[in-house]
mmCIF file of C-alpha atoms in Angstrom:
data_model
loop_
_atom_site.group_PDB
_atom_site.id
_atom_site.type_symbol
_atom_site.label_atom_id
_atom_site.label_comp_id
_atom_site.label_asym_id
_atom_site.label_seq_id
_atom_site.Cartn_x
_atom_site.Cartn_y
_atom_site.Cartn_z
ATOM 1 C CA UNK L 1 149.361 -112.705 158.950
ATOM 2 C CA UNK L 2 149.967 -113.474 162.581
ATOM 3 C CA UNK L 3 147.807 -115.362 165.100
ATOM 4 C CA UNK L 4 146.160 -112.043 166.116
ATOM 5 C CA UNK L 5 144.809 -111.567 162.616
ATOM 6 C CA UNK L 6 142.729 -114.795 162.732
ATOM 7 C CA UNK L 7 138.984 -114.397 163.123
ATOM 8 C CA UNK L 8 137.570 -115.709 166.483
ATOM 9 C CA UNK L 9 134.843 -117.534 164.555
ATOM 10 C CA UNK L 10 137.237 -119.253 162.308
ATOM 11 C CA UNK L 11 136.851 -122.992 162.382
ATOM 12 C CA UNK L 12 133.591 -122.893 164.429
ATOM 13 C CA UNK L 13 131.462 -123.964 161.487
ATOM 14 C CA UNK L 14 133.591 -126.938 160.909
ATOM 15 C CA UNK L 15 133.321 -127.965 164.581
ATOM 16 C CA UNK L 16 129.422 -128.096 164.561
ATOM 17 C CA UNK L 17 127.991 -131.479 163.935
ATOM 18 C CA UNK L 18 125.578 -131.749 160.987
ATOM 19 C CA UNK L 19 122.000 -131.207 162.155
ATOM 20 C CA UNK L 20 119.528 -133.860 161.131
ATOM 21 C CA UNK L 21 116.328 -131.995 160.025
ATOM 22 C CA UNK L 22 114.142 -135.011 160.759
ATOM 23 C CA UNK L 23 115.463 -135.242 164.346
ATOM 24 C CA UNK L 24 114.744 -131.588 164.813
ATOM 25 C CA UNK L 25 111.193 -132.069 163.479
ATOM 26 C CA UNK L 26 110.597 -135.048 165.791
ATOM 27 C CA UNK L 27 111.990 -133.172 168.807
ATOM 28 C CA UNK L 28 109.675 -130.240 168.034
ATOM 29 C CA UNK L 29 106.644 -132.472 167.669
ATOM 30 C CA UNK L 30 107.547 -134.247 170.886
ATOM 31 C CA UNK L 31 107.928 -130.951 172.745
ATOM 32 C CA UNK L 32 104.682 -129.604 171.332
ATOM 33 C CA UNK L 33 102.777 -132.801 172.110
ATOM 34 C CA UNK L 34 104.121 -132.693 175.636
ATOM 35 C CA UNK L 35 103.099 -129.134 176.464
ATOM 36 C CA UNK L 36 100.103 -128.568 174.120
ATOM 37 C CA UNK L 37 97.421 -130.425 176.160
ATOM 38 C CA UNK L 38 98.352 -128.493 179.308
ATOM 39 C CA UNK L 39 98.300 -125.252 177.367
ATOM 40 C CA UNK L 40 94.947 -126.048 175.841
ATOM 41 C CA UNK L 41 93.453 -126.853 179.311
ATOM 42 C CA UNK L 42 94.868 -123.630 180.665
ATOM 43 C CA UNK L 43 93.340 -121.729 177.757
ATOM 44 C CA UNK L 44 89.988 -123.339 178.395
ATOM 45 C CA UNK L 45 90.140 -122.617 182.109
ATOM 46 C CA UNK L 46 91.026 -118.984 181.418
ATOM 47 C CA UNK L 47 88.089 -118.590 179.013
ATOM 48 C CA UNK L 48 85.737 -120.085 181.536
ATOM 49 C CA UNK L 49 87.157 -117.772 184.190
ATOM 50 C CA UNK L 50 86.737 -114.748 181.976
ATOM 51 C CA UNK L 51 83.107 -115.723 181.272
ATOM 52 C CA UNK L 52 82.421 -116.154 185.008
ATOM 53 C CA UNK L 53 83.936 -112.785 185.622
ATOM 54 C CA UNK L 54 81.685 -111.185 183.092
ATOM 55 C CA UNK L 55 78.634 -112.804 184.715
ATOM 56 C CA UNK L 56 79.836 -111.656 188.128
ATOM 57 C CA UNK L 57 80.313 -108.097 186.918
ATOM 58 C CA UNK L 58 76.800 -108.037 185.407
ATOM 59 C CA UNK L 59 75.394 -109.363 188.627
ATOM 60 C CA UNK L 60 77.297 -106.714 190.682
ATOM 61 C CA UNK L 61 76.015 -103.946 188.440
ATOM 62 C CA UNK L 62 72.480 -105.188 188.946
ATOM 63 C CA UNK L 63 72.911 -105.282 192.729
ATOM 64 C CA UNK L 64 74.378 -101.821 192.629
ATOM 65 C CA UNK L 65 71.368 -100.568 190.728
ATOM 66 C CA UNK L 66 69.061 -102.194 193.366
ATOM 67 C CA UNK L 67 70.998 -100.377 196.206
ATOM 68 C CA UNK L 68 70.723 -97.050 194.324
ATOM 69 C CA UNK L 69 66.948 -97.652 193.912
ATOM 70 C CA UNK L 70 66.676 -98.435 197.658
ATOM 71 C CA UNK L 71 68.520 -95.211 198.492
ATOM 72 C CA UNK L 72 66.166 -93.203 196.304
ATOM 73 C CA UNK L 73 63.201 -94.862 197.977
ATOM 74 C CA UNK L 74 64.659 -93.888 201.350
ATOM 75 C CA UNK L 75 65.087 -90.330 200.135
ATOM 76 C CA UNK L 76 61.488 -90.304 198.898
ATOM 77 C CA UNK L 77 60.319 -91.697 202.282
ATOM 78 C CA UNK L 78 62.280 -88.888 203.999
ATOM 79 C CA UNK L 79 60.638 -86.270 201.813
ATOM 80 C CA UNK L 80 57.187 -87.682 202.554
ATOM 81 C CA UNK L 81 57.934 -87.630 206.336
ATOM 82 C CA UNK L 82 59.150 -84.035 206.058
ATOM 83 C CA UNK L 83 56.058 -83.085 204.017
ATOM 84 C CA UNK L 84 53.793 -84.666 206.647
ATOM 85 C CA UNK L 85 55.567 -82.759 209.376
ATOM 86 C CA UNK L 86 55.125 -79.434 207.537
ATOM 87 C CA UNK L 87 51.523 -80.212 206.654
ATOM 88 C CA UNK L 88 50.701 -80.658 210.328
ATOM 89 C CA UNK L 89 52.441 -77.336 211.044
ATOM 90 C CA UNK L 90 50.327 -75.697 208.384
ATOM 91 C CA UNK L 91 47.148 -77.230 209.842
ATOM 92 C CA UNK L 92 48.057 -75.923 213.339
ATOM 93 C CA UNK L 93 48.724 -72.488 211.855
ATOM 94 C CA UNK L 94 45.417 -72.491 210.058
ATOM 95 C CA UNK L 95 43.643 -73.512 213.253
ATOM 96 C CA UNK L 96 45.303 -70.783 215.180
ATOM 97 C CA UNK L 97 44.422 -68.258 212.548
ATOM 98 C CA UNK L 98 40.799 -69.397 212.561
ATOM 99 C CA UNK L 99 40.758 -69.093 216.341
ATOM 100 C CA UNK L 100 42.264 -65.655 216.182
ATOM 101 C CA UNK L 101 39.765 -64.632 213.544
ATOM 102 C CA UNK L 102 36.873 -65.795 215.745
ATOM 103 C CA UNK L 103 38.321 -63.840 218.678
ATOM 104 C CA UNK L 104 38.676 -60.743 216.508
ATOM 105 C CA UNK L 105 35.123 -61.116 215.393
ATOM 106 C CA UNK L 106 33.890 -61.447 218.926
ATOM 107 C CA UNK L 107 35.982 -58.395 219.931
ATOM 108 C CA UNK L 108 34.553 -56.343 217.030
ATOM 109 C CA UNK L 109 30.981 -57.379 217.984
ATOM 110 C CA UNK L 110 31.518 -56.679 221.616
ATOM 111 C CA UNK L 111 33.360 -53.411 220.754
ATOM 112 C CA UNK L 112 30.508 -52.133 218.646
ATOM 113 C CA UNK L 113 28.046 -52.957 221.395
ATOM 114 C CA UNK L 114 29.909 -50.880 223.894
#
């Protein structure tokens, strides 16, 4: 076998130093203890933010409902104004009809006397 037949990974395992399991455990604990408090504070802040957003959404929904109610009240007020307008028109028409009826009655009376 020539030099081209040799595996590229050959001899790599022998070159790695032995890994001390206790050192890996201590490094892991150190890394976790360094970052964990910040991560827990971030988690707590995110939970509080989420709760505040829920409260804000509920408040917005209540305000939207109030605006819808106000719009429907405005619509009702517009309907009452329109009804009042048409009522006065009807009263005027009735008065005109009564006046015309009186004139017709007078004309009939005066017509029969002629």
